[in-house]
Coordinates of C-alpha atoms and ligand atoms in Angstrom, one line a residue:
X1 CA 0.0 0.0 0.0
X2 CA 1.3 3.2 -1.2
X3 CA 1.0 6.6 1.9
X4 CA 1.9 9.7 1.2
X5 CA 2.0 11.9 4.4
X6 CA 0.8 15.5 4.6
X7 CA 2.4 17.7 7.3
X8 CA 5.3 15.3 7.3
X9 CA 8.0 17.9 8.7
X10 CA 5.7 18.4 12.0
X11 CA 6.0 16.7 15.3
X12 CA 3.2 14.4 14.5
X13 CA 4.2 13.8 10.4
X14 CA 7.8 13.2 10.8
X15 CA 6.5 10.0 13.1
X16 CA 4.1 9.0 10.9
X17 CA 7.1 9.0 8.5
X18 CA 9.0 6.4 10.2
X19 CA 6.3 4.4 11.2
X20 CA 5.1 4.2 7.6
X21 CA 9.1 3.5 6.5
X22 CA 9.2 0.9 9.3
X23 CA 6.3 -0.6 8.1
X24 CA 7.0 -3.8 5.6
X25 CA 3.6 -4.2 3.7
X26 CA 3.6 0.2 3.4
X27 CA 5.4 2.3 1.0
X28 CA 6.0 5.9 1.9
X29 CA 5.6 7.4 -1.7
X30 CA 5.3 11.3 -0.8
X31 CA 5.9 13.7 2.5
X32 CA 4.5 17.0 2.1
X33 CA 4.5 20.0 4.0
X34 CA 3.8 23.7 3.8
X35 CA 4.4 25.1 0.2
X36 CA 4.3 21.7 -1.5
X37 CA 2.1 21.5 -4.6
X38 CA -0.7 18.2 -3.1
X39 CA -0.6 16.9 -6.8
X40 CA 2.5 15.4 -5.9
X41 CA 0.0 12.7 -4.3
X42 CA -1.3 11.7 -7.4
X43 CA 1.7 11.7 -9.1
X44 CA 3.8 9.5 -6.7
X45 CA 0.1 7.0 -6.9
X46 CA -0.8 7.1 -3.5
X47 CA -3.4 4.6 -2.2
X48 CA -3.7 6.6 1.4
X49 CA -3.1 10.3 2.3
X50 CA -2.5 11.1 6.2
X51 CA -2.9 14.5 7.0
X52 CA -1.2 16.2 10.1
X53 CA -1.3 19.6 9.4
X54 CA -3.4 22.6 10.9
X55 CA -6.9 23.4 11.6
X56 CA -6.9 25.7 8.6
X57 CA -5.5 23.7 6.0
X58 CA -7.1 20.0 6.5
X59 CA -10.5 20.7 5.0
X60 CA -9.2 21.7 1.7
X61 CA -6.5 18.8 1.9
X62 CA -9.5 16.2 2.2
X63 CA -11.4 18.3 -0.9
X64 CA -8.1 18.0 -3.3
X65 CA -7.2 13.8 -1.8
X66 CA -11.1 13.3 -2.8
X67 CA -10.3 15.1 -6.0
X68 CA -7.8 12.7 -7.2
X69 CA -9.3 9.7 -5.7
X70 CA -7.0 8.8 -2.9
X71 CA -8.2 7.4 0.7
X72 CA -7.6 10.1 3.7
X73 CA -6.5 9.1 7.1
X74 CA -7.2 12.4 9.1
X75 CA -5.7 13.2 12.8
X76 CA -5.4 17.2 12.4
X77 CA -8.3 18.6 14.9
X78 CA -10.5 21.7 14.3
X79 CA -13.3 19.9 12.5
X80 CA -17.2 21.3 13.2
X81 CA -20.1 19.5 11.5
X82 CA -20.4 21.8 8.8
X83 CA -17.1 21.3 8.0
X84 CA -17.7 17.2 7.8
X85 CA -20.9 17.7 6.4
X86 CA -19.1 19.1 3.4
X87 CA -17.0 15.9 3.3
X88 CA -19.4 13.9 3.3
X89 CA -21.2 15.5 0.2
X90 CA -18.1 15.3 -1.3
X91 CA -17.9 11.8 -0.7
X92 CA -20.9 11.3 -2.4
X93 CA -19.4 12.4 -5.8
X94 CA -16.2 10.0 -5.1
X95 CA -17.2 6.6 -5.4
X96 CA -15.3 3.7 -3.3
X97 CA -13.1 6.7 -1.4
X98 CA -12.9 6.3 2.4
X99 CA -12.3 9.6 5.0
X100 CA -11.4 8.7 9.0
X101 CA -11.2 11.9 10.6
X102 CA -9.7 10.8 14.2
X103 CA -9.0 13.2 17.3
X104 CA -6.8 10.5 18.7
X105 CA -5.2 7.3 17.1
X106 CA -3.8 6.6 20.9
X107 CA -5.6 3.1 21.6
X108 CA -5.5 3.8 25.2
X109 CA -7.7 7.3 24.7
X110 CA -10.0 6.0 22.3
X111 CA -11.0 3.6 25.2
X112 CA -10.8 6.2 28.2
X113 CA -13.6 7.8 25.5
X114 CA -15.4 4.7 25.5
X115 CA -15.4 3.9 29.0
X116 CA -16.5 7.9 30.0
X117 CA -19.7 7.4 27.3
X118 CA -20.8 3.7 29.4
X119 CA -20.3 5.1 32.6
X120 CA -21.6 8.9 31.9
X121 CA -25.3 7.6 32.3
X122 CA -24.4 6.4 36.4
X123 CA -22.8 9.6 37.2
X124 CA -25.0 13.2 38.4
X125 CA -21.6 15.0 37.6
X126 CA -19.0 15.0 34.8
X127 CA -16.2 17.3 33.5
X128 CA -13.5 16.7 31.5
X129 CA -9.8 17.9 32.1
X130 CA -7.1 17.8 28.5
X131 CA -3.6 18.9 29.3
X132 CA -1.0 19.5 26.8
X133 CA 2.1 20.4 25.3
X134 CA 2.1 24.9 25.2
X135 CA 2.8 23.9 21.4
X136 CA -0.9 23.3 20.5
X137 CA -2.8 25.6 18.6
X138 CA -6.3 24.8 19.2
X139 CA -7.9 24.3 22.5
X140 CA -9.7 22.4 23.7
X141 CA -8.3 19.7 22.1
X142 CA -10.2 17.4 19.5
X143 CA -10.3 14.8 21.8
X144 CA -11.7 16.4 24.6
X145 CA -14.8 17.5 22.2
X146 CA -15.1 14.3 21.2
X147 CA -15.2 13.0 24.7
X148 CA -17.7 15.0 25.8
X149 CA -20.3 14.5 22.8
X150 CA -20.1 11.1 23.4
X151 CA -20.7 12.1 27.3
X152 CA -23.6 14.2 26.5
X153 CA -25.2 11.8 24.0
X154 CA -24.7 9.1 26.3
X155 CA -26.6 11.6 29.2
X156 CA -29.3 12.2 26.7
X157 CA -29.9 8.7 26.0
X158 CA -30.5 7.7 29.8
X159 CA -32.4 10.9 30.2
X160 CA -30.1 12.9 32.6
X161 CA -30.8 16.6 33.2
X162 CA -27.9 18.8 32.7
X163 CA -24.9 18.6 35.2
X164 CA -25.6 20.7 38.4
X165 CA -23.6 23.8 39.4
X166 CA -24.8 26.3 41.4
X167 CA -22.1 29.4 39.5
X168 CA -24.1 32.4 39.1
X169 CA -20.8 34.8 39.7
X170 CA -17.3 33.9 37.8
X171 CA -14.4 35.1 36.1
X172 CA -14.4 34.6 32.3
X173 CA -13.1 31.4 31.1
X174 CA -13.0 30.2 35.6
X175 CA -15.4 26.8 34.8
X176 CA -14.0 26.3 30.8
X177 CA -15.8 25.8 28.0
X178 CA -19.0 23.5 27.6
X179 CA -19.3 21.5 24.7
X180 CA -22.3 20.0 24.4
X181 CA -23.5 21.0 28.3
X182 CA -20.1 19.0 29.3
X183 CA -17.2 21.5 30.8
X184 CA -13.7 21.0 29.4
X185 CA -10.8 22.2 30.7
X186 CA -7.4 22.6 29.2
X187 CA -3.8 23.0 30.1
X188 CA -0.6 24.4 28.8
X189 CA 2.5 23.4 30.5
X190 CA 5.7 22.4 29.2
X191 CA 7.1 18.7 29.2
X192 CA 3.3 17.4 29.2
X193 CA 2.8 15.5 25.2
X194 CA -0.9 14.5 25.6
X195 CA -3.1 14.0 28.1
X196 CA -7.2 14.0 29.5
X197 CA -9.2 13.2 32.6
X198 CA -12.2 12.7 32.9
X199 CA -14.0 13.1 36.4
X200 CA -17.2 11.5 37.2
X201 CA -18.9 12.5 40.6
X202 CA -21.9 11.1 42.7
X203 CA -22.8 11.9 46.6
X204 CA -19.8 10.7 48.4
X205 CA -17.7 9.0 45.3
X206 CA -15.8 10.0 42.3
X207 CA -14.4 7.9 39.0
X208 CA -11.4 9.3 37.4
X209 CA -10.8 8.1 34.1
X210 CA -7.3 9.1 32.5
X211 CA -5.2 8.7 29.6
X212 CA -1.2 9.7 29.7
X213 CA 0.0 9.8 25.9
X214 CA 3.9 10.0 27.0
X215 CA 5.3 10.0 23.5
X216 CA 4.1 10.6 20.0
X217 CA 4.5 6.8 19.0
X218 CA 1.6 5.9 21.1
X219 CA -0.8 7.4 18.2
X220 CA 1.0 5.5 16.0
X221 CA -0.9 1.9 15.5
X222 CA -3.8 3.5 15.9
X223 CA -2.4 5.5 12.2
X224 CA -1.3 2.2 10.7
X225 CA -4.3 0.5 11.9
X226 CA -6.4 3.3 9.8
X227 CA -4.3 3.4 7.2
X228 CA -4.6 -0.4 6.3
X229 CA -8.3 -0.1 7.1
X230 CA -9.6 2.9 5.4
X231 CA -10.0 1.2 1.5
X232 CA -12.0 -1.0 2.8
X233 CA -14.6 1.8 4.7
X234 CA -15.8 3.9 2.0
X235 CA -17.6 7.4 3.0
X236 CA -17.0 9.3 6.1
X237 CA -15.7 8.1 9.6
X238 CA -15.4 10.0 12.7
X239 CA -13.4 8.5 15.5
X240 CA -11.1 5.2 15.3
X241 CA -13.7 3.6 17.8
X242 CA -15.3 2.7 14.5
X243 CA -12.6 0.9 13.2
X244 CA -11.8 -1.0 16.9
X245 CA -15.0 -2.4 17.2
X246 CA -15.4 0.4 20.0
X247 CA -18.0 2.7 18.7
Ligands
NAI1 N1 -5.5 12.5 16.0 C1 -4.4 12.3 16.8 O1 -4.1 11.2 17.4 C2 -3.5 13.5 17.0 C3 -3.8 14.7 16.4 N2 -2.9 15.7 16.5 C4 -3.3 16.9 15.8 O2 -2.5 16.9 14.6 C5 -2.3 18.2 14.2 C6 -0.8 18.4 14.0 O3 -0.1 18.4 15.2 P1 1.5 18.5 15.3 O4 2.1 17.5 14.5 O5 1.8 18.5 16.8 O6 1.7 20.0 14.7 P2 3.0 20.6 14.0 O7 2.8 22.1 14.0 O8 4.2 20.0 14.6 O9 2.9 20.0 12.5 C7 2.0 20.6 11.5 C8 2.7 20.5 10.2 O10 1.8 20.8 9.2 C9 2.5 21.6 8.2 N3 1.6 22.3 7.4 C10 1.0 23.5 7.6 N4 0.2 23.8 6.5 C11 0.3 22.8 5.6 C12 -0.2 22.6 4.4 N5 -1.1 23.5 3.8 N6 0.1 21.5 3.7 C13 1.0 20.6 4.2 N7 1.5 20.8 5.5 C14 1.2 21.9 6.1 C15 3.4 22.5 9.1 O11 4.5 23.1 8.3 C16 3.9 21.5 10.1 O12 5.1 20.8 9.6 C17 -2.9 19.1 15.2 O13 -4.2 19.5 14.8 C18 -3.0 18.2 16.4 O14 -4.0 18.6 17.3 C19 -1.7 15.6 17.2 C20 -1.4 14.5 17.8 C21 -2.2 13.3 17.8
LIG2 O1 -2.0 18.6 19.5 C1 -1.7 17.5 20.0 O2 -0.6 17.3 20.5 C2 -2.8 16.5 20.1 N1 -3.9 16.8 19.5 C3 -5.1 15.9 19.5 C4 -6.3 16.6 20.1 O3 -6.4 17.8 20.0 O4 -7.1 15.9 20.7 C5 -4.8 14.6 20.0 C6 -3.8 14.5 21.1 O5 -4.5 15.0 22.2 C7 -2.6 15.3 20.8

């Protein structure tokens, strides 16, 4: 299977690089970064595009892969549902092609994801806690989004109310952001990679669900998993749970 690897000079592409290269049954036929014409996807007959970029950019890369037919494997964050939804229309008009877009190809927080949407439904209160790397450019991070929809869905579903707190008076930002009615918070500090909690509370107990990505090569089998998965899974994907048997 032939990869070509967009954002390959960044902390997350160059890995991808040599995981691809380490790989025996994939060929890494193009890296390209910032500047970089994409046709040189098509050229070098890619089968799979990774993309690693930035918020800004990874839209359009999935519109130009879909263009010249070629599978996408997407970890960059940023997405919104319009921004999918447009995907997915696209993907209507490009027969056979599959799109993953995944906040997180670590295995180990694509299950702390899973085991906060069981457990959200036995739980009164729930907040969710990413720390990372003062690198990162969007916050909170994809994964913490995508933790707390599947939190909030799994609320709705066993008809829970919204989480209680009693803050009438607050400095701006003081209880974080709420995606979907969940708060998530997130932390900048030097030395940390990736990282999330999740806090469940009840009347006199609390369940704290975490995930420590130490490295960067924990994200990748999650990648190679996708990558060798993705032909087979036209349209569009959201979340590697779907591709673990998870979602
Ligand atoms: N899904 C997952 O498991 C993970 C997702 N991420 C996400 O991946 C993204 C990248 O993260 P990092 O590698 O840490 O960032 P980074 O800043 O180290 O790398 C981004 C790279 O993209 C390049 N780039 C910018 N515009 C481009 C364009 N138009 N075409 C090609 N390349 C372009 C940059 O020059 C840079 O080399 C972020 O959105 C981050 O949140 C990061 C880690 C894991
Ligand atoms: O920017 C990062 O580093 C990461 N980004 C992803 C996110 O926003 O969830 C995945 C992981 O947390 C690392």
């Amino acid at each position: 299977m032939r990869v070509a690897v967009l954002g390959a000079a960044g902390r997350m592409g160059s890995t991808v690089c040599q995981a691809v290269d380490a790989a025996a049954d994939l060929e890494l036929v193009a890296r390209v970064d910032v500047g970089d014409d994409l046709a040189v996807v098509g050229e070098a007959g890619a089968d799979v595009a990774v993309d690693f970029t930035v918020p800004s950019v990874t839209e359009a890369n999935v519109h130009t892969l879909l263009d010249l037919g070629v599978h996408a494997v997407v970890g960059t964050t940023g997405w919104d549902d319009e921004a999918l939804l447009r995907v997915r229309r696209h993907l209507d008009r490009a027969d056979g092609i599959g799109v993953l877009v995944a906040p997180n190809f670590a295995l180990g927080a694509v299950l702390a994801m899973a085991f906060a949407a069981r457990a959200a439904r036995w739980f009164e209160s729930v907040e969710v806690v990413e720390l990372h790397h003062p690198d990162k450019v969007d916050a909170p991070s994809g994964t913490a989004r995508h933790t707390a929809e599947g939190i909030a869905r799994a609320r709705r579903a066993a008809g829970l109310g919204p989480v209680p707190d009693a803050t009438t008076q607050q400095l701006d930002g003081a209880r974080g952001a709420v995606v979907d009615g969940i708060h998530v918070h997130a932390v900048r500090l030097r030395g940390l990679v990736a990282h999330e909690a999740i806090l469940l509370g009840n009347p006199g107990e609390q369940l704290t669900i975490r995930h420590d990505s130490f490295d960067r090569t924990s994200f990748m089998p999650g990648v190679l998993h996708a990558v060798r998965s993705i032909g087979a899974r036209p349209g569009l994907t959201v979340g590697l749970e779907h591709l673990l048997d998870l979602g």
